[in-house]
CSV table of C-alpha atoms in Angstrom, one decimal:
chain,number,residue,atom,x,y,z
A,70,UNK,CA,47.0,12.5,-5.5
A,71,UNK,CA,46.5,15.5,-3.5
A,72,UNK,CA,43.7,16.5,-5.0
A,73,UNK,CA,42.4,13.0,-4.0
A,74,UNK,CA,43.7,13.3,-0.6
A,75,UNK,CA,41.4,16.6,-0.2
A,76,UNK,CA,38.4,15.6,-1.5
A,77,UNK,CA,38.6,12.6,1.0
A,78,UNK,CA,39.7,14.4,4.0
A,79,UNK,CA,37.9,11.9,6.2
A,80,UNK,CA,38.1,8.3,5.0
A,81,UNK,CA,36.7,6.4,7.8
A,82,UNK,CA,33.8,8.6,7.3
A,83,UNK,CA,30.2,6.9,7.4
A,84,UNK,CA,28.7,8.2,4.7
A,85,UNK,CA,25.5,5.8,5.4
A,86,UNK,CA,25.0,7.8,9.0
A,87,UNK,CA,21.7,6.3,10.3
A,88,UNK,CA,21.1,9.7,12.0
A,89,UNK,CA,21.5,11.7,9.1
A,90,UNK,CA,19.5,9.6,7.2
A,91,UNK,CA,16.9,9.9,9.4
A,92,UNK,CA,17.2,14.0,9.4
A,93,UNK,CA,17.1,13.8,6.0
A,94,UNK,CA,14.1,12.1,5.5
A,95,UNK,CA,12.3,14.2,8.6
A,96,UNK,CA,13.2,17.1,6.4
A,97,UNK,CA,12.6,15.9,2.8
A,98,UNK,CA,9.2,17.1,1.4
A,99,UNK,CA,6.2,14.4,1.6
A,100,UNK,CA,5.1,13.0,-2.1
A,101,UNK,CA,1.9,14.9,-3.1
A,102,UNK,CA,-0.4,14.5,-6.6
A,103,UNK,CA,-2.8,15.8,-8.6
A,104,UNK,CA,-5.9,13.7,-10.3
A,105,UNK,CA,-6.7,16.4,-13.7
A,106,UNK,CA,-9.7,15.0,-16.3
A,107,UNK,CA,-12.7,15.5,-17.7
A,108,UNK,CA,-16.0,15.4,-15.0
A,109,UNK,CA,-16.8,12.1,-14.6
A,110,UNK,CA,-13.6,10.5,-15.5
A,111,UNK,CA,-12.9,9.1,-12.6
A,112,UNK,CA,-10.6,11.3,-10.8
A,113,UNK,CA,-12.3,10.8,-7.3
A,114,UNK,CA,-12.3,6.9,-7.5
A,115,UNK,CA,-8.8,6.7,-8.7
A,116,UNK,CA,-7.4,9.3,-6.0
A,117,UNK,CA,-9.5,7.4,-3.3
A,118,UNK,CA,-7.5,4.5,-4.1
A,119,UNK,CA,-4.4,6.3,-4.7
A,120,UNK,CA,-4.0,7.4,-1.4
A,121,UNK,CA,-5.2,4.7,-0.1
A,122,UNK,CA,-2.2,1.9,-1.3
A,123,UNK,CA,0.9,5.4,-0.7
A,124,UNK,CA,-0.5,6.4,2.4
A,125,UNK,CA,-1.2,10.0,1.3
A,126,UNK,CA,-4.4,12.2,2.6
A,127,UNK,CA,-7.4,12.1,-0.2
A,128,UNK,CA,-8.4,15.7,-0.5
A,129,UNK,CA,-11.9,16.4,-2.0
A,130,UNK,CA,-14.6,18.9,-1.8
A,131,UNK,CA,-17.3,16.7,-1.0
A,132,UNK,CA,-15.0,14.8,1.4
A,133,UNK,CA,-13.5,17.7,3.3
A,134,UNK,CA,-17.1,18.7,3.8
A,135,UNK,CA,-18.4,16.1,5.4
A,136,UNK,CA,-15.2,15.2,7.5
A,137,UNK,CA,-15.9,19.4,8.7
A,138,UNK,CA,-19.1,18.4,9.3
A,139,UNK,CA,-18.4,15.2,11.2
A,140,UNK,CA,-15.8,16.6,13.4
A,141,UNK,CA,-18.2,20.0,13.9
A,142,UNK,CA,-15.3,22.0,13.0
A,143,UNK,CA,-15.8,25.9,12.7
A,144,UNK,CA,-16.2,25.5,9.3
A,145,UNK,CA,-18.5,21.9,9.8
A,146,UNK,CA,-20.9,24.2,12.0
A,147,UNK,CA,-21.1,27.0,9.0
A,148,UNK,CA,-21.7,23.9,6.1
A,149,UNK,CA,-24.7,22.9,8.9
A,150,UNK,CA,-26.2,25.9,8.9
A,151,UNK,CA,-26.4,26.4,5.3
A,152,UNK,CA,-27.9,23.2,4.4
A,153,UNK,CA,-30.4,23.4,7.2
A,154,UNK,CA,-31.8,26.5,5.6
A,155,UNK,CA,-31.7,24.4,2.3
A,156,UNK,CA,-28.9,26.7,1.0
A,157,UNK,CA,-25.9,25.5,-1.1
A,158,UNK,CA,-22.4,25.5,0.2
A,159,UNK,CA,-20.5,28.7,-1.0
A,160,UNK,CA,-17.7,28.1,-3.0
A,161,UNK,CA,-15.6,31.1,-1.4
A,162,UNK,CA,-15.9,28.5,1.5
A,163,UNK,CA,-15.4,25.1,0.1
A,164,UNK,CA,-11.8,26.2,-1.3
A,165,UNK,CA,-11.1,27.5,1.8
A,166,UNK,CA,-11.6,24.3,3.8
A,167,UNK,CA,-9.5,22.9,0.7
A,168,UNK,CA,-6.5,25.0,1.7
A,169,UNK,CA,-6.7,24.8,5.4
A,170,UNK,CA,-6.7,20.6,4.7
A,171,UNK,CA,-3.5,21.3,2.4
A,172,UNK,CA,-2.1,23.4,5.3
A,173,UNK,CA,-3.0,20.6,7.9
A,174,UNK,CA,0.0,18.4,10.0
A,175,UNK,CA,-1.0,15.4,8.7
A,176,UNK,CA,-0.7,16.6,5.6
A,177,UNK,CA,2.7,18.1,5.8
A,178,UNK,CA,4.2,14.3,7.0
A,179,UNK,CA,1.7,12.0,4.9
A,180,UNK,CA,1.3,14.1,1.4
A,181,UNK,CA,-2.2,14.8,-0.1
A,182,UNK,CA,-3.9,13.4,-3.5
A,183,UNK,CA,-5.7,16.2,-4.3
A,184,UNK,CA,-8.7,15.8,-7.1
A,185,UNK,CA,-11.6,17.6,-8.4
A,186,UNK,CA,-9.3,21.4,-8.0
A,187,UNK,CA,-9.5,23.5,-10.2
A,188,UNK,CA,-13.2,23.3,-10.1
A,189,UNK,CA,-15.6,24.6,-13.3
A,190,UNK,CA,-16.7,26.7,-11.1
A,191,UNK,CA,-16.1,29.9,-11.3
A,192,UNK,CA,-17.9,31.7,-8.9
A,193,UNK,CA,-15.3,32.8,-6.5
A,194,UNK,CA,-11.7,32.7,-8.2
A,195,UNK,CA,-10.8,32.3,-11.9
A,196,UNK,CA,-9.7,28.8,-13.3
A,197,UNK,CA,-6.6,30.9,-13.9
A,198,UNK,CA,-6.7,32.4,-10.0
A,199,UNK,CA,-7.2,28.2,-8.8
A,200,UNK,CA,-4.3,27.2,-10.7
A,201,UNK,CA,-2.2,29.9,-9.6
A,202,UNK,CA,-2.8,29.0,-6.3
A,203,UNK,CA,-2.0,25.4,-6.6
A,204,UNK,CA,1.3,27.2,-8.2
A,205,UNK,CA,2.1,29.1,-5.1
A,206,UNK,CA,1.2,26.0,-2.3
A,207,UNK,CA,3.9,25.7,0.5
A,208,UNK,CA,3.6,21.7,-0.7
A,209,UNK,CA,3.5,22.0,-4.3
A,210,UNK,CA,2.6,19.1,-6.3
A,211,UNK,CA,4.7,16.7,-7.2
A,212,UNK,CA,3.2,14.5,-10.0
A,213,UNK,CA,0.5,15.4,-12.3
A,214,UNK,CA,-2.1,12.5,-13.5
A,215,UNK,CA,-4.3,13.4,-15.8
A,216,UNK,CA,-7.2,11.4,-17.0
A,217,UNK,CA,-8.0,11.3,-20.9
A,218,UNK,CA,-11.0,9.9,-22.1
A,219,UNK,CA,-12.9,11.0,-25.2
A,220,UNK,CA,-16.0,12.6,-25.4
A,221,UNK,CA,-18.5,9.9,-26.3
A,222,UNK,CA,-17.1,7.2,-24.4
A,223,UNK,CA,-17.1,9.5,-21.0
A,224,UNK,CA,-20.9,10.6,-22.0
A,225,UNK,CA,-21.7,7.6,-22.6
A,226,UNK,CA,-20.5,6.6,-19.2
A,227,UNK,CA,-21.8,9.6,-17.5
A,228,UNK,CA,-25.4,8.9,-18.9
A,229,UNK,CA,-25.5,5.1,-17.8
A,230,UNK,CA,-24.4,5.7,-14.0
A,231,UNK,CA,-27.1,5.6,-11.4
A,232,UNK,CA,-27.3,6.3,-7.6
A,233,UNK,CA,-28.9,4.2,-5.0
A,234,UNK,CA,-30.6,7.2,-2.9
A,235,UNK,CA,-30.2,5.6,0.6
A,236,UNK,CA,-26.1,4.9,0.3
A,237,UNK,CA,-25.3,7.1,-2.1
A,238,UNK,CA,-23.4,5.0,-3.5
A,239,UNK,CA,-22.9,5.2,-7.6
A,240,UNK,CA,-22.8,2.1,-10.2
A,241,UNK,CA,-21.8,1.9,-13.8
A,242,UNK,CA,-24.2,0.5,-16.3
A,243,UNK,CA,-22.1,-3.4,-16.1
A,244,UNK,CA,-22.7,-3.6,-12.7
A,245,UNK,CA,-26.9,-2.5,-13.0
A,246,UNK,CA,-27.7,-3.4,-16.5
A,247,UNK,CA,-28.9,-7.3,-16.6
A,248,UNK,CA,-28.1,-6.9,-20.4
A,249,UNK,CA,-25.0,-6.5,-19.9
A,250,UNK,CA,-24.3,-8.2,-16.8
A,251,UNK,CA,-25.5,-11.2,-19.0
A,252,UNK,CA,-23.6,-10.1,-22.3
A,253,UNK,CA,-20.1,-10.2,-20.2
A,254,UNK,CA,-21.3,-13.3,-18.3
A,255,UNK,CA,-21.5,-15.2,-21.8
A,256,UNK,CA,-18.2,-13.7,-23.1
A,257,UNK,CA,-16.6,-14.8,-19.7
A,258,UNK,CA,-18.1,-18.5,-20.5
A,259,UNK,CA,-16.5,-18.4,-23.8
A,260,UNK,CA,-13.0,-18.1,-22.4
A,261,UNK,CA,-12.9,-20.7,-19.7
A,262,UNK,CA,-10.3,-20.9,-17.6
A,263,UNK,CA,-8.0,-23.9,-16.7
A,264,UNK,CA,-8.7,-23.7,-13.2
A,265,UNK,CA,-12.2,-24.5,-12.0
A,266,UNK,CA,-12.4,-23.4,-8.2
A,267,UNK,CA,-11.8,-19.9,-9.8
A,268,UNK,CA,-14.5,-20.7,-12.1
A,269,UNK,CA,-16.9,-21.7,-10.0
A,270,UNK,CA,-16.1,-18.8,-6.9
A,271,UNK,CA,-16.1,-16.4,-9.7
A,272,UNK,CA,-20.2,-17.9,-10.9
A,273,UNK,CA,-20.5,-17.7,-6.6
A,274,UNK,CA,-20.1,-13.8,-6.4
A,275,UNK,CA,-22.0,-13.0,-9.2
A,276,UNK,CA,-25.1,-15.2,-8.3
A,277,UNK,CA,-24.4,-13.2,-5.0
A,278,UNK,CA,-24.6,-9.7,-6.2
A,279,UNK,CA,-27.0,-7.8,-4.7
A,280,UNK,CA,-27.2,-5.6,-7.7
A,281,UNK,CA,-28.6,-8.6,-9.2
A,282,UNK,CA,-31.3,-8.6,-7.0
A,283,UNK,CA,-34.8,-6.8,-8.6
A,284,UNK,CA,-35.4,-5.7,-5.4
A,285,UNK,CA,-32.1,-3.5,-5.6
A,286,UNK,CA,-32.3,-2.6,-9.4
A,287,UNK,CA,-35.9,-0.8,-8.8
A,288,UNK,CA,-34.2,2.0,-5.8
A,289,UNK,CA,-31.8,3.3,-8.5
A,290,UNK,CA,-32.1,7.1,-9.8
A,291,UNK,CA,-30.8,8.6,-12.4
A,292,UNK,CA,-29.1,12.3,-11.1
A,293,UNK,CA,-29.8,14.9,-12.9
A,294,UNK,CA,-25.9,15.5,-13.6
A,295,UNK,CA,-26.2,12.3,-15.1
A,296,UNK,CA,-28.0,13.0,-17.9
A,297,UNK,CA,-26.6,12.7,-21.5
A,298,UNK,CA,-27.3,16.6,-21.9
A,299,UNK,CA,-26.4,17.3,-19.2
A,300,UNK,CA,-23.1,15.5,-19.0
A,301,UNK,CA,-22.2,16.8,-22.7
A,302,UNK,CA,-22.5,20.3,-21.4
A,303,UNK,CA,-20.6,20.1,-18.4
A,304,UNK,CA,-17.3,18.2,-20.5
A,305,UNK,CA,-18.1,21.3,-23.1
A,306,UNK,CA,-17.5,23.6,-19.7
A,307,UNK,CA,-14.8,22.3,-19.3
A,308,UNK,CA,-12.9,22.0,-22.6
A,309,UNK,CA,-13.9,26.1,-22.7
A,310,UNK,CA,-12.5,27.3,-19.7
A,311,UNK,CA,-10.9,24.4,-17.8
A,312,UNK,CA,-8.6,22.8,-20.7
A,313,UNK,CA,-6.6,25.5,-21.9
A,314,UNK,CA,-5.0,26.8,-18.6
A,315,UNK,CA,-4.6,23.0,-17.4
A,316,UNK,CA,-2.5,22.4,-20.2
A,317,UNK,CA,-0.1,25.5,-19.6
A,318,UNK,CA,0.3,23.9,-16.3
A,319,UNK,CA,1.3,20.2,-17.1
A,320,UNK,CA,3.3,22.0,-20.0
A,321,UNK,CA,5.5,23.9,-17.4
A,322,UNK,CA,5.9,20.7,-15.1
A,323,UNK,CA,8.8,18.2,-15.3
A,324,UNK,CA,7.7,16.0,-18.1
A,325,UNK,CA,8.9,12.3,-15.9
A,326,UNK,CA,6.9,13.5,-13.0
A,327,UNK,CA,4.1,14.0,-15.6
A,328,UNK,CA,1.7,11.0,-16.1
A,329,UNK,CA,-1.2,10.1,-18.4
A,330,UNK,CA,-3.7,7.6,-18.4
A,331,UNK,CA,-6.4,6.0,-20.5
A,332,UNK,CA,-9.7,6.8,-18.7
A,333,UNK,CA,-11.4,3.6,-20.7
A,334,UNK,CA,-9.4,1.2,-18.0
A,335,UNK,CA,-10.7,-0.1,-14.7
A,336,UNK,CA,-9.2,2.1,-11.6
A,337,UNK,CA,-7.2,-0.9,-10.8
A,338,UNK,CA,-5.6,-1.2,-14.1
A,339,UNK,CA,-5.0,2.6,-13.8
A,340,UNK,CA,-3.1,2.0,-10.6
A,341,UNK,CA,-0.7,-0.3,-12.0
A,342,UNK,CA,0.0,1.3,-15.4
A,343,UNK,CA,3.4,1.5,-16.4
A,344,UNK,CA,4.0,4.9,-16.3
A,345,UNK,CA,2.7,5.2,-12.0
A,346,UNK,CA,4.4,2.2,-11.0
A,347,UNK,CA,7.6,3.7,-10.2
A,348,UNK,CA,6.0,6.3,-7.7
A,349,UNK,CA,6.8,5.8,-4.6
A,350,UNK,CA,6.2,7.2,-1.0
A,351,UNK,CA,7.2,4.8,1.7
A,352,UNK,CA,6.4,6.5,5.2
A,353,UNK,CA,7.5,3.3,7.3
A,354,UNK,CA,4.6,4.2,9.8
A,355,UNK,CA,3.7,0.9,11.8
A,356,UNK,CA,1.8,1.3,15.4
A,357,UNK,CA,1.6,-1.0,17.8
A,358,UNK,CA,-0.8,-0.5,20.2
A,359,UNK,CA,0.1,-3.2,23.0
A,360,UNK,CA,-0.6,-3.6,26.6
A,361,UNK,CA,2.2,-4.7,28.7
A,362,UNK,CA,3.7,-3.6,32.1
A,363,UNK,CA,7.0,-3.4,31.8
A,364,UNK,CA,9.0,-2.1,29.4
A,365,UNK,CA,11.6,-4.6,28.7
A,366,UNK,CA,8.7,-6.7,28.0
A,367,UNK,CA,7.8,-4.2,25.6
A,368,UNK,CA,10.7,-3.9,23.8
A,369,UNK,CA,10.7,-7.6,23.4
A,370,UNK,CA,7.4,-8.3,22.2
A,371,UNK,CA,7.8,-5.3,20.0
A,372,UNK,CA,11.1,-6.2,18.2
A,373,UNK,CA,9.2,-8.9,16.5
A,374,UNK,CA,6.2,-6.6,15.5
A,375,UNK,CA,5.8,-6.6,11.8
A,376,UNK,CA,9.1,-6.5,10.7
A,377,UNK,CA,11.0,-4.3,8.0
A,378,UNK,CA,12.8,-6.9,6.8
A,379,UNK,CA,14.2,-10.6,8.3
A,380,UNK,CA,16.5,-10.9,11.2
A,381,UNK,CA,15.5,-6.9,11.5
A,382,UNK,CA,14.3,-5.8,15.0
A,383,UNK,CA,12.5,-2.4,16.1
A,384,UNK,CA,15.1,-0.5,18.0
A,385,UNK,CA,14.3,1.6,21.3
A,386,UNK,CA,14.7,5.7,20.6
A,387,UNK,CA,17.2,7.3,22.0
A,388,UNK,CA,14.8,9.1,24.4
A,389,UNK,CA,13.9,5.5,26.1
A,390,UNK,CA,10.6,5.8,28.1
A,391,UNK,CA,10.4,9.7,27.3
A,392,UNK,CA,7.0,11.2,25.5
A,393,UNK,CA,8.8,12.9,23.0
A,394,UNK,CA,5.7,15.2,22.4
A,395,UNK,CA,5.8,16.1,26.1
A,396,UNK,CA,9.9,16.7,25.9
A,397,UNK,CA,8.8,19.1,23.0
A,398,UNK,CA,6.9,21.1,25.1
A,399,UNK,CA,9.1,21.6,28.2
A,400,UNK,CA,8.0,18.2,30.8
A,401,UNK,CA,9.9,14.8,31.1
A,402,UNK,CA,7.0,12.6,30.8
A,403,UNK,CA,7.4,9.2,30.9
A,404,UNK,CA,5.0,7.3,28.3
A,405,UNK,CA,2.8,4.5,28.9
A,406,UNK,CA,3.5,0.9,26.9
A,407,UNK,CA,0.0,1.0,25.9
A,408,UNK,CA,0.7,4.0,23.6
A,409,UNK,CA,3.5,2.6,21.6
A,410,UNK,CA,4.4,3.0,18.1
A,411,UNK,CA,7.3,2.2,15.7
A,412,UNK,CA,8.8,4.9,12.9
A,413,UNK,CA,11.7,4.5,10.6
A,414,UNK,CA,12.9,1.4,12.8
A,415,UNK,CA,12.4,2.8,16.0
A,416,UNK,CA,9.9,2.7,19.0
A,417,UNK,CA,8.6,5.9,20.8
A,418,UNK,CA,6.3,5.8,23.9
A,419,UNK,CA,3.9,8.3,24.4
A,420,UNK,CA,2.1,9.7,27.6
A,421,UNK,CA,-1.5,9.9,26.8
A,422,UNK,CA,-3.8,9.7,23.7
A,423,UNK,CA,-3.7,13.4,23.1
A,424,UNK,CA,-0.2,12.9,22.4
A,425,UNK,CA,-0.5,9.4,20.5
A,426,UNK,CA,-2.8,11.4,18.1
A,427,UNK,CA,-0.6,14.4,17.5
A,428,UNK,CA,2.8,12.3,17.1
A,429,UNK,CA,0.6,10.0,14.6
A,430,UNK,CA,-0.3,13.3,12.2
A,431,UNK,CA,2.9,14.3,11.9
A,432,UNK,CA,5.9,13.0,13.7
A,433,UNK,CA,8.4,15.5,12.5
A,434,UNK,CA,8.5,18.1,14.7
A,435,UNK,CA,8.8,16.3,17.5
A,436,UNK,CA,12.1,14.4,16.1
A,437,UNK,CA,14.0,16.8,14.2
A,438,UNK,CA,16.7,18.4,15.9
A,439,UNK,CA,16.8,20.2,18.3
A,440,UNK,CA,13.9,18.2,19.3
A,441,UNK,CA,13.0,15.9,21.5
A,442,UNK,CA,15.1,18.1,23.5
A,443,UNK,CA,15.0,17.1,27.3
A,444,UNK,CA,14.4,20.4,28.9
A,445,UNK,CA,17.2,22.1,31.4
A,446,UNK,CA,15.8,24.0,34.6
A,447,UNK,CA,18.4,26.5,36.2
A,448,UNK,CA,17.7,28.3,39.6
A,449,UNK,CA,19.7,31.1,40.2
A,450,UNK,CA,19.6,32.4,43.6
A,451,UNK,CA,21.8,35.0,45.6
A,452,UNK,CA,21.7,37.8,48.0
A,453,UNK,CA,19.1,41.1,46.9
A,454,UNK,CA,20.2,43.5,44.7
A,455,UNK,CA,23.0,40.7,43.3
A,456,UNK,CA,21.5,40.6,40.1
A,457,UNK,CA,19.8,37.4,40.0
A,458,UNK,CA,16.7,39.1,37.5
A,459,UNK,CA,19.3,40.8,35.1
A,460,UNK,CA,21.2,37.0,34.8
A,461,UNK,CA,17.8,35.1,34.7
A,462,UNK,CA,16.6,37.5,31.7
A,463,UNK,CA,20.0,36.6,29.8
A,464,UNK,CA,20.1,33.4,30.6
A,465,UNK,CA,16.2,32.6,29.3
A,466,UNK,CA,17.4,35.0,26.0
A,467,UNK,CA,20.4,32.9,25.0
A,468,UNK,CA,18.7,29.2,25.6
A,469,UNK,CA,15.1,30.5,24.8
A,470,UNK,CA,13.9,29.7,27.8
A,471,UNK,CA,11.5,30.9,30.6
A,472,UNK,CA,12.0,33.0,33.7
């Protein structure tokens, strides 16, 4: 009995402490993945929609390129340059703006799905030097998917996809091919379904399909990528130098946390295997970007804003009116209503759209304790030569503040 009496010192104690809770999530480490397969299995598409439906960050060469390049970012101005003067961009400089995107606030609250790394490349580091730096990232990966597909099917996929040169956007032979557009047309005939409106909206979007259109079909190239030698060399690349070392890797990792799919299935069907639909990564984001002039009103129209669950209402903060990106850095600003948004239950105001965008990246540091800490101004005044420097300097040491 003592024993018991011990181990439950304090009975009363809520072990379901909404604050704690909400610590321990502000400090638990955001759900990140990897996409691993053959080229052209469909890592990009299936990461794309991966971080799309968990909220993650999609991280991909050709991606953080061009978002460097829309945002003429240090590294945007440097990609510029080099395709102006109809160079390619180093690879030396593609994994950096890989890294710095890993490294990036958003990031470090949302997760990444990172695909396409290690590259077959080999120009700047190793296969064995990329993995080994996926090994050694501050937010290390957390599942593995890998892709498997054999070879013929893949090059046989490879070889029938074709670009259209103004999008860019890339089709698979079913949705260019009028052979088999019709073959899977017939096949869809022969298994009618029982209910007819989704019969006949179903005959309404294909009729509709612009693919279908010879105006369309005749603007589609074949890339040079694409082509069946081409495409058999590259997945020979790769089982030389890519395979091996990937296979240490998702050998060393936790085998539940490891997950394998058949590259023959839809994206869609990938999403929803068996084996991925336990993952989870719930960020309970919501904003709510409302006009109103008065708070209380606020609050009110809020509490009925998408809600968590029924009969649930959003909360006010603890910080009330209070920017809590502004208390971080040393003002009590008091945020407009117009630059609302809710997190784990709660409502914070910000002051201004600078600080709306970095509280949306990554809310953590702004909540975790001791922040948002309102800030504490002490004048110390006295006669001269009373020591009023010496006890300012001490005082600004112990609290870490300013003189």
């Amino acid at each position: 009995m003592a024993s018991q009496a011990e181990k439950h010192a304090e009975p009363f104690t809520d072990i379901f402490n909404e604050d704690e809770a909400e610590i321990s999530f502000l400090l638990s480490k955001p759900t990140c993945f990897i996409i691993l397969g053959k080229p052209g299995s469909g890592k990009k598409t299936l990461g794309r929609k991966l971080a799309q439906i968990w909220k993650c960050v999609f991280i991909e060469a050709s991606e953080v390129i061009q978002t460097n390049i829309h945002e003429e970012t240090e590294y945007g101005l440097k990609c510029q340059e080099l395709l102006f003067k109809g160079q390619s961009i180093s690879e030396e400089l593609v994994i950096e703006m890989l890294l710095k995107k890993i490294e990036s606030p958003e990031v470090a609250h949302f997760g990444y799905v990172l695909s396409g790394f290690p590259s077959l490349s080999e120009e700047y580091m190793t296969v064995s030097q990329q993995i080994e730096k996926i090994k050694n990232l501050k937010l290390k990966p957390d599942f593995l998917i890998n892709i498997k597909c054999s070879d013929y099917d893949l090059c046989r996929r490879i070889s029938g996809q074709r670009q259209h040169p103004d999008s860019g956007q890339v089709y698979q032979r079913n949705q260019w091919d009028p052979e088999v557009i019709e073959k899977r047309k017939k096949e869809k005939d022969q298994h009618e379904e029982e209910n007819e409106e989704d019969e006949e909206h179903e005959e309404e979007e294909t009729t509709e399909d612009p693919l279908m259109m010879s105006e369309f079909l005749h603007q589609l190239v074949q890339r040079p990528e694409d082509i069946l030698e081409n495409a058999e060399e590259r997945v020979g690349i790769y089982k030389d130098i890519v395979l091996r070392p990937l296979e240490d890797l998702m050998a060393e990792h936790e085998c539940q946390y490891l997950i394998e799919l058949d590259g023959n299935q839809e994206p869609d069907d990938l999403l929803f295997a068996k084996k991925a639909a336990y993952v989870a990564s719930d960020k309970n984001y919501v904003s709510c970007y409302c006009c109103f002039n008065k708070q209380d009103e606020l609050l009110r129209v809020l509490s009925s804003y998408k809600l968590i669950a029924p009969r649930y209402r959003w909360r006010r903060s603890r910080w009330g009116q209070a920017c809590p990106v502004a208390l971080k850095e040393g003002d009590i600003i008091m945020g407009t209503p117009d630059l609302a948004v809710s997190f784990l239950g709660k409502m914070y105001v910000l002051s201004s759209p600078e600080a709306l965008k970095k509280f949306m990246l990554n809310p953590r540091p702004y909540l975790l304790p001791p922040m948002p800490l309102p800030p504490c101004k002490v004048l110390v005044f006295g006669p001269p030569f009373s020591g009023r420097t010496t006890i300012c300097n001490l005082i600004a040491q112990k609290y870490k503040g300013k003189v």
